[in-house]
Every structure is written in structure tokens, then in C-alpha cells.
Short mmCIF file of C-alpha atoms in Angstrom, two decimals:
data_model
loop_
_atom_site.label_atom_id
_atom_site.label_comp_id
_atom_site.label_asym_id
_atom_site.label_seq_id
_atom_site.Cartn_x
_atom_site.Cartn_y
_atom_site.Cartn_z
CA ARG A 24 21.17 -8.15 23.01
CA GLY A 25 20.60 -4.91 21.04
CA ALA A 26 23.18 -5.61 18.57
CA THR A 27 20.47 -6.32 15.95
CA SER A 28 21.11 -5.70 12.32
CA ARG A 29 17.97 -6.59 10.57
CA ARG A 30 16.55 -4.86 7.09
CA THR A 31 14.00 -2.46 7.66
CA ARG A 32 10.43 -4.07 6.68
CA ASN A 33 7.88 -1.24 7.44
CA PRO A 34 6.71 -0.08 3.95
CA LYS A 35 5.88 3.28 5.48
CA LEU A 36 9.59 3.95 6.03
CA ARG A 37 11.24 2.13 3.53
CA ALA A 38 12.20 4.99 1.32
CA LEU A 39 13.45 7.03 4.40
CA ASN A 40 17.26 7.59 4.65
CA MET A 41 17.78 8.68 8.21
CA LYS A 42 20.10 8.27 11.02
CA VAL A 43 18.50 8.72 14.21
CA PHE A 44 20.04 8.86 17.71
CA ILE A 45 18.06 7.80 20.89
CA THR A 46 19.58 9.19 24.04
CA GLY A 47 18.75 9.87 27.70
CA THR A 48 19.95 9.17 31.03
CA SER A 49 20.92 5.54 32.43
CA GLY A 50 17.85 3.72 32.99
CA VAL A 51 15.28 5.73 30.91
CA GLY A 52 14.81 2.73 28.59
CA LYS A 53 17.09 3.23 25.66
CA THR A 54 18.26 -0.41 25.43
CA THR A 55 14.47 -1.58 25.85
CA LEU A 56 13.37 0.72 23.04
CA ILE A 57 16.41 -0.38 20.81
CA ASP A 58 15.16 -3.77 21.22
CA GLU A 59 11.56 -3.22 20.63
CA LEU A 60 12.67 -1.57 17.21
CA ALA A 61 14.93 -4.42 16.41
CA ARG A 62 11.97 -6.75 17.09
CA ARG A 63 10.05 -4.53 14.63
CA SER A 64 12.69 -5.52 12.06
CA TYR A 65 14.57 -2.03 12.11
CA VAL A 66 18.52 -1.75 12.06
CA ALA A 67 18.66 -0.68 15.63
CA PHE A 68 22.07 -0.65 17.88
CA ASN A 69 22.61 -0.04 21.54
CA THR A 70 26.38 1.06 21.16
CA ASP A 71 27.15 -0.29 24.60
CA ASP A 72 26.77 -3.88 23.26
CA ILE A 73 28.89 -3.34 20.28
CA PRO A 74 32.57 -4.25 20.58
CA GLY A 75 34.72 -1.14 19.82
CA ALA A 76 31.69 1.14 19.61
CA THR A 77 32.21 2.80 22.96
CA ARG A 78 34.92 2.76 25.77
CA LEU A 79 35.76 4.12 29.04
CA GLU A 80 38.19 7.05 28.82
CA ILE A 81 39.98 9.50 31.12
CA LYS A 82 38.07 12.77 30.27
CA ALA A 83 41.24 14.90 30.12
CA THR A 84 43.37 12.69 28.08
CA GLY A 85 41.00 10.15 26.07
CA GLN A 86 43.04 7.28 27.17
CA ALA A 87 41.27 4.11 27.53
CA VAL A 88 40.96 2.61 31.24
CA GLU A 89 39.34 -0.37 32.95
CA TRP A 90 35.89 0.48 34.95
CA PRO A 91 36.60 1.55 38.51
CA THR A 92 35.11 -0.53 41.24
CA GLY A 93 32.17 1.17 43.00
CA TYR A 94 31.59 4.85 42.50
CA VAL A 95 32.28 6.07 38.87
CA ASP A 96 33.55 9.78 38.90
CA TRP A 97 32.08 11.32 35.85
CA GLN A 98 34.02 14.27 36.36
CA LYS A 99 37.17 12.24 35.78
CA TYR A 100 35.73 9.68 33.26
CA ALA A 101 33.83 9.74 30.07
CA TRP A 102 31.99 6.95 28.26
CA ASN A 103 32.67 7.99 24.59
CA TRP A 104 31.97 6.83 21.08
CA GLN A 105 34.77 5.42 18.76
CA ASP A 106 34.78 7.21 15.55
CA ALA A 107 35.51 4.20 13.07
CA LYS A 108 33.06 1.97 14.53
CA LEU A 109 30.07 4.57 14.85
CA LYS A 110 30.42 5.35 11.17
CA GLU A 111 30.42 1.71 10.29
CA LEU A 112 27.12 1.12 12.10
CA LEU A 113 25.71 4.25 10.55
CA SER A 114 26.66 3.13 7.17
CA SER A 115 24.98 -0.44 7.57
CA ALA A 116 21.50 0.63 6.21
CA ASP A 117 19.55 3.73 4.93
CA LEU A 118 17.46 4.08 8.20
CA VAL A 119 19.56 3.22 11.36
CA PHE A 120 18.78 3.86 14.98
CA ILE A 121 21.50 4.32 17.65
CA GLY A 122 20.81 4.15 21.22
CA ALA A 123 23.31 5.40 23.70
CA ILE A 124 24.43 8.11 26.41
CA VAL A 125 27.95 9.15 25.69
CA GLY A 126 30.10 11.89 26.75
CA ASN A 127 31.09 13.01 23.22
CA TRP A 128 27.76 12.79 21.45
CA THR A 129 28.07 16.49 20.46
CA VAL A 130 31.20 15.85 18.32
CA TYR A 131 28.91 13.44 16.16
CA ALA A 132 25.61 15.16 16.48
CA SER A 133 25.98 16.31 12.79
CA LEU A 134 25.98 12.65 11.62
CA PHE A 135 22.39 12.13 12.71
CA ASP A 136 19.25 13.52 10.92
CA LYS A 137 17.23 13.23 14.14
CA ILE A 138 18.03 13.09 17.74
CA PHE A 139 15.51 11.90 20.27
CA VAL A 140 15.70 12.18 24.09
CA LEU A 141 13.82 9.69 26.19
CA THR A 142 12.15 11.68 29.36
CA VAL A 143 11.20 9.95 32.49
CA ASP A 144 9.98 11.15 35.73
CA ASP A 145 12.41 10.83 38.71
CA ASP A 146 10.30 8.35 40.69
CA ILE A 147 10.26 6.03 37.74
CA LEU A 148 13.93 6.29 36.97
CA ASN A 149 14.70 5.44 40.59
CA LYS A 150 12.80 2.29 40.26
CA ARG A 151 14.22 1.33 36.93
CA LEU A 152 17.77 2.07 38.21
CA SER A 153 17.28 0.03 41.34
CA ASN A 154 16.35 -2.95 39.27
CA LEU A 155 18.82 -2.41 36.42
CA GLU A 156 20.65 -5.55 35.53
CA ARG A 157 23.04 -4.00 32.80
CA HIS A 158 26.01 -2.02 33.90
CA GLU A 159 26.50 -3.32 37.50
CA HIS A 160 29.67 -0.89 37.58
CA GLN A 161 27.29 2.18 37.91
CA GLN A 162 24.89 0.48 40.50
CA ASP A 163 26.86 2.18 43.39
CA PRO A 164 24.29 3.99 45.42
CA ALA A 165 26.10 7.34 44.84
CA ASN A 166 25.92 6.86 41.17
CA ILE A 167 22.14 6.01 41.37
CA LYS A 168 21.56 9.09 43.59
CA LYS A 169 23.49 11.41 41.36
CA MET A 170 21.86 10.22 38.25
CA ILE A 171 18.50 10.77 39.66
CA GLU A 172 19.54 14.25 40.86
CA MET A 173 20.71 15.20 37.50
CA ASN A 174 17.91 13.54 35.36
CA GLN A 175 15.63 16.59 34.64
CA LEU A 176 18.86 18.85 34.17
CA LYS A 177 20.14 16.30 31.46
CA GLN A 178 16.85 16.18 30.00
CA LYS A 179 16.49 19.73 29.60
CA GLN A 180 20.20 20.05 28.27
CA PHE A 181 19.28 17.64 25.20
CA ILE A 182 16.20 19.38 24.45
CA ASP A 183 17.75 22.87 24.55
CA ALA A 184 20.35 21.22 22.14
CA GLY A 185 17.61 20.28 19.61
CA ALA A 186 16.65 16.84 20.76
CA ILE A 187 13.06 15.86 20.29
CA PRO A 188 11.51 14.64 23.70
CA LEU A 189 9.71 11.24 23.78
CA ASP A 190 7.89 10.33 26.85
CA ALA A 191 9.39 7.13 28.28
CA ASN A 192 7.06 6.86 31.38
CA GLN A 193 4.62 4.75 28.84
CA PRO A 194 5.13 1.01 27.68
CA VAL A 195 7.95 0.48 25.28
CA GLU A 196 5.59 -0.28 22.53
CA LYS A 197 3.87 3.22 22.82
CA ILE A 198 7.33 4.83 22.97
CA ALA A 199 8.13 2.98 19.73
CA ASP A 200 4.88 3.96 18.21
CA ASP A 201 5.39 7.61 18.98
CA LEU A 202 8.96 7.44 17.47
CA ILE A 203 7.93 5.80 14.25
CA GLU A 204 5.10 8.62 13.97
CA ALA A 205 7.47 11.30 14.42
CA LEU A 206 9.70 9.79 11.71
CA GLN A 207 6.63 9.32 9.42
CA ALA A 208 5.88 13.00 9.81
CA ALA A 209 9.40 14.01 9.09
CA GLU A 210 9.16 11.83 6.06
CA HIS A 211 6.11 13.37 4.90
CA GLU A 212 7.74 16.79 5.27
CA LEU A 213 10.67 15.69 3.15
CA LEU A 214 8.53 14.22 0.22
CA SER A 215 6.19 17.21 0.16
CA ALA A 216 9.37 19.66 -0.19
CA ASP A 217 10.61 17.61 -3.08
#
């Protein structure tokens, strides 16, 4: 799931050489959007599903660790991309979508041409997190409460850092359409500049 690597078939974007990062807090719909893009035959990866792409680390040392039971103290831990695997994924096609929420994304931001953040209302996020089947290690009620409390702040931090907001309160098909439209506009700007 999410580890799809099909060739891009949309003729409107075929000439586009772009690396796209899709992020947002847990539960906003990153995996669902990556799956939808893969269904549309784009090269799209959820790095949580790719062996060696991300790992849990002690924040202070970078040492890999096993997931703790129950509450995950994100002041102590970081879920980080691994350099070689991320670069391998990005080099797999001209147009690549990467979906993730990782602690070290700013280290790799320059590898992406566009960064999008999925935005969602707190009540919808609460419903999604309560029904999330993935990442059971984060399903501790204290983690869910913290994610909802931090949702708006995290969205603002991504937007302030230059991420383009995408409304994830709507059906995934519409989110994917909005994303493709934004990339088509960027492609048009690039071609017009040439």
C-alpha cells in the first residue's frame, strides 16, 4: 500500500520534471492521497511504507530505536527520513510524489520543487485519528489529543515555511484534482518562462 511506482501517464504533466512533497499531521489523508495519485498512474510513495526510507530515532543522538509502547514522547523521539533511500525514491522518475510527516524534512526541503501541506479542520482530524488503522503505536489517547491540539499550529508552520495549503476536508478525488491543477499551473509558468 502506497509503495506504488508506476510511470506517469497524464499527457498534461508528462514533460514535468518535478519532485513534490505532500505533508501534514498524522490523519490528514497523506496516505489516501498518495494512493489516489498511484491509482492515477503517477509515481507516488508513502515513505512510511518503504523499508529503509524512515526510522524512529532518539532526537538528540539520531540512534535508531524500536517503537515504545503506548504514548510516544515526540520531545524525545523523531521519525526521520534516511538519506540514501529518499534520494533513490526521488530519482526513480521525472515526476515523483512523496507523502510523509518527518522530523527532518527541512534538511531535505531543497530536494523538492513543490511542497504541499494538507489542511483539515480539528473535528475532522479527530474523527480520522479515532478511526485510523495505521500506526497503532500512535493511537494512544494522549497522542491523539496532542495531535489535535497541535494541528492548526503545525499547518501554520508548514505554510509559513512556504508550503502550499491543500484543503483536505474534501474527498480525496477533489484533493488530487486540486494538486494536479496547481502543478499544471506551475508547468505552464515554467514553459512560458522558456
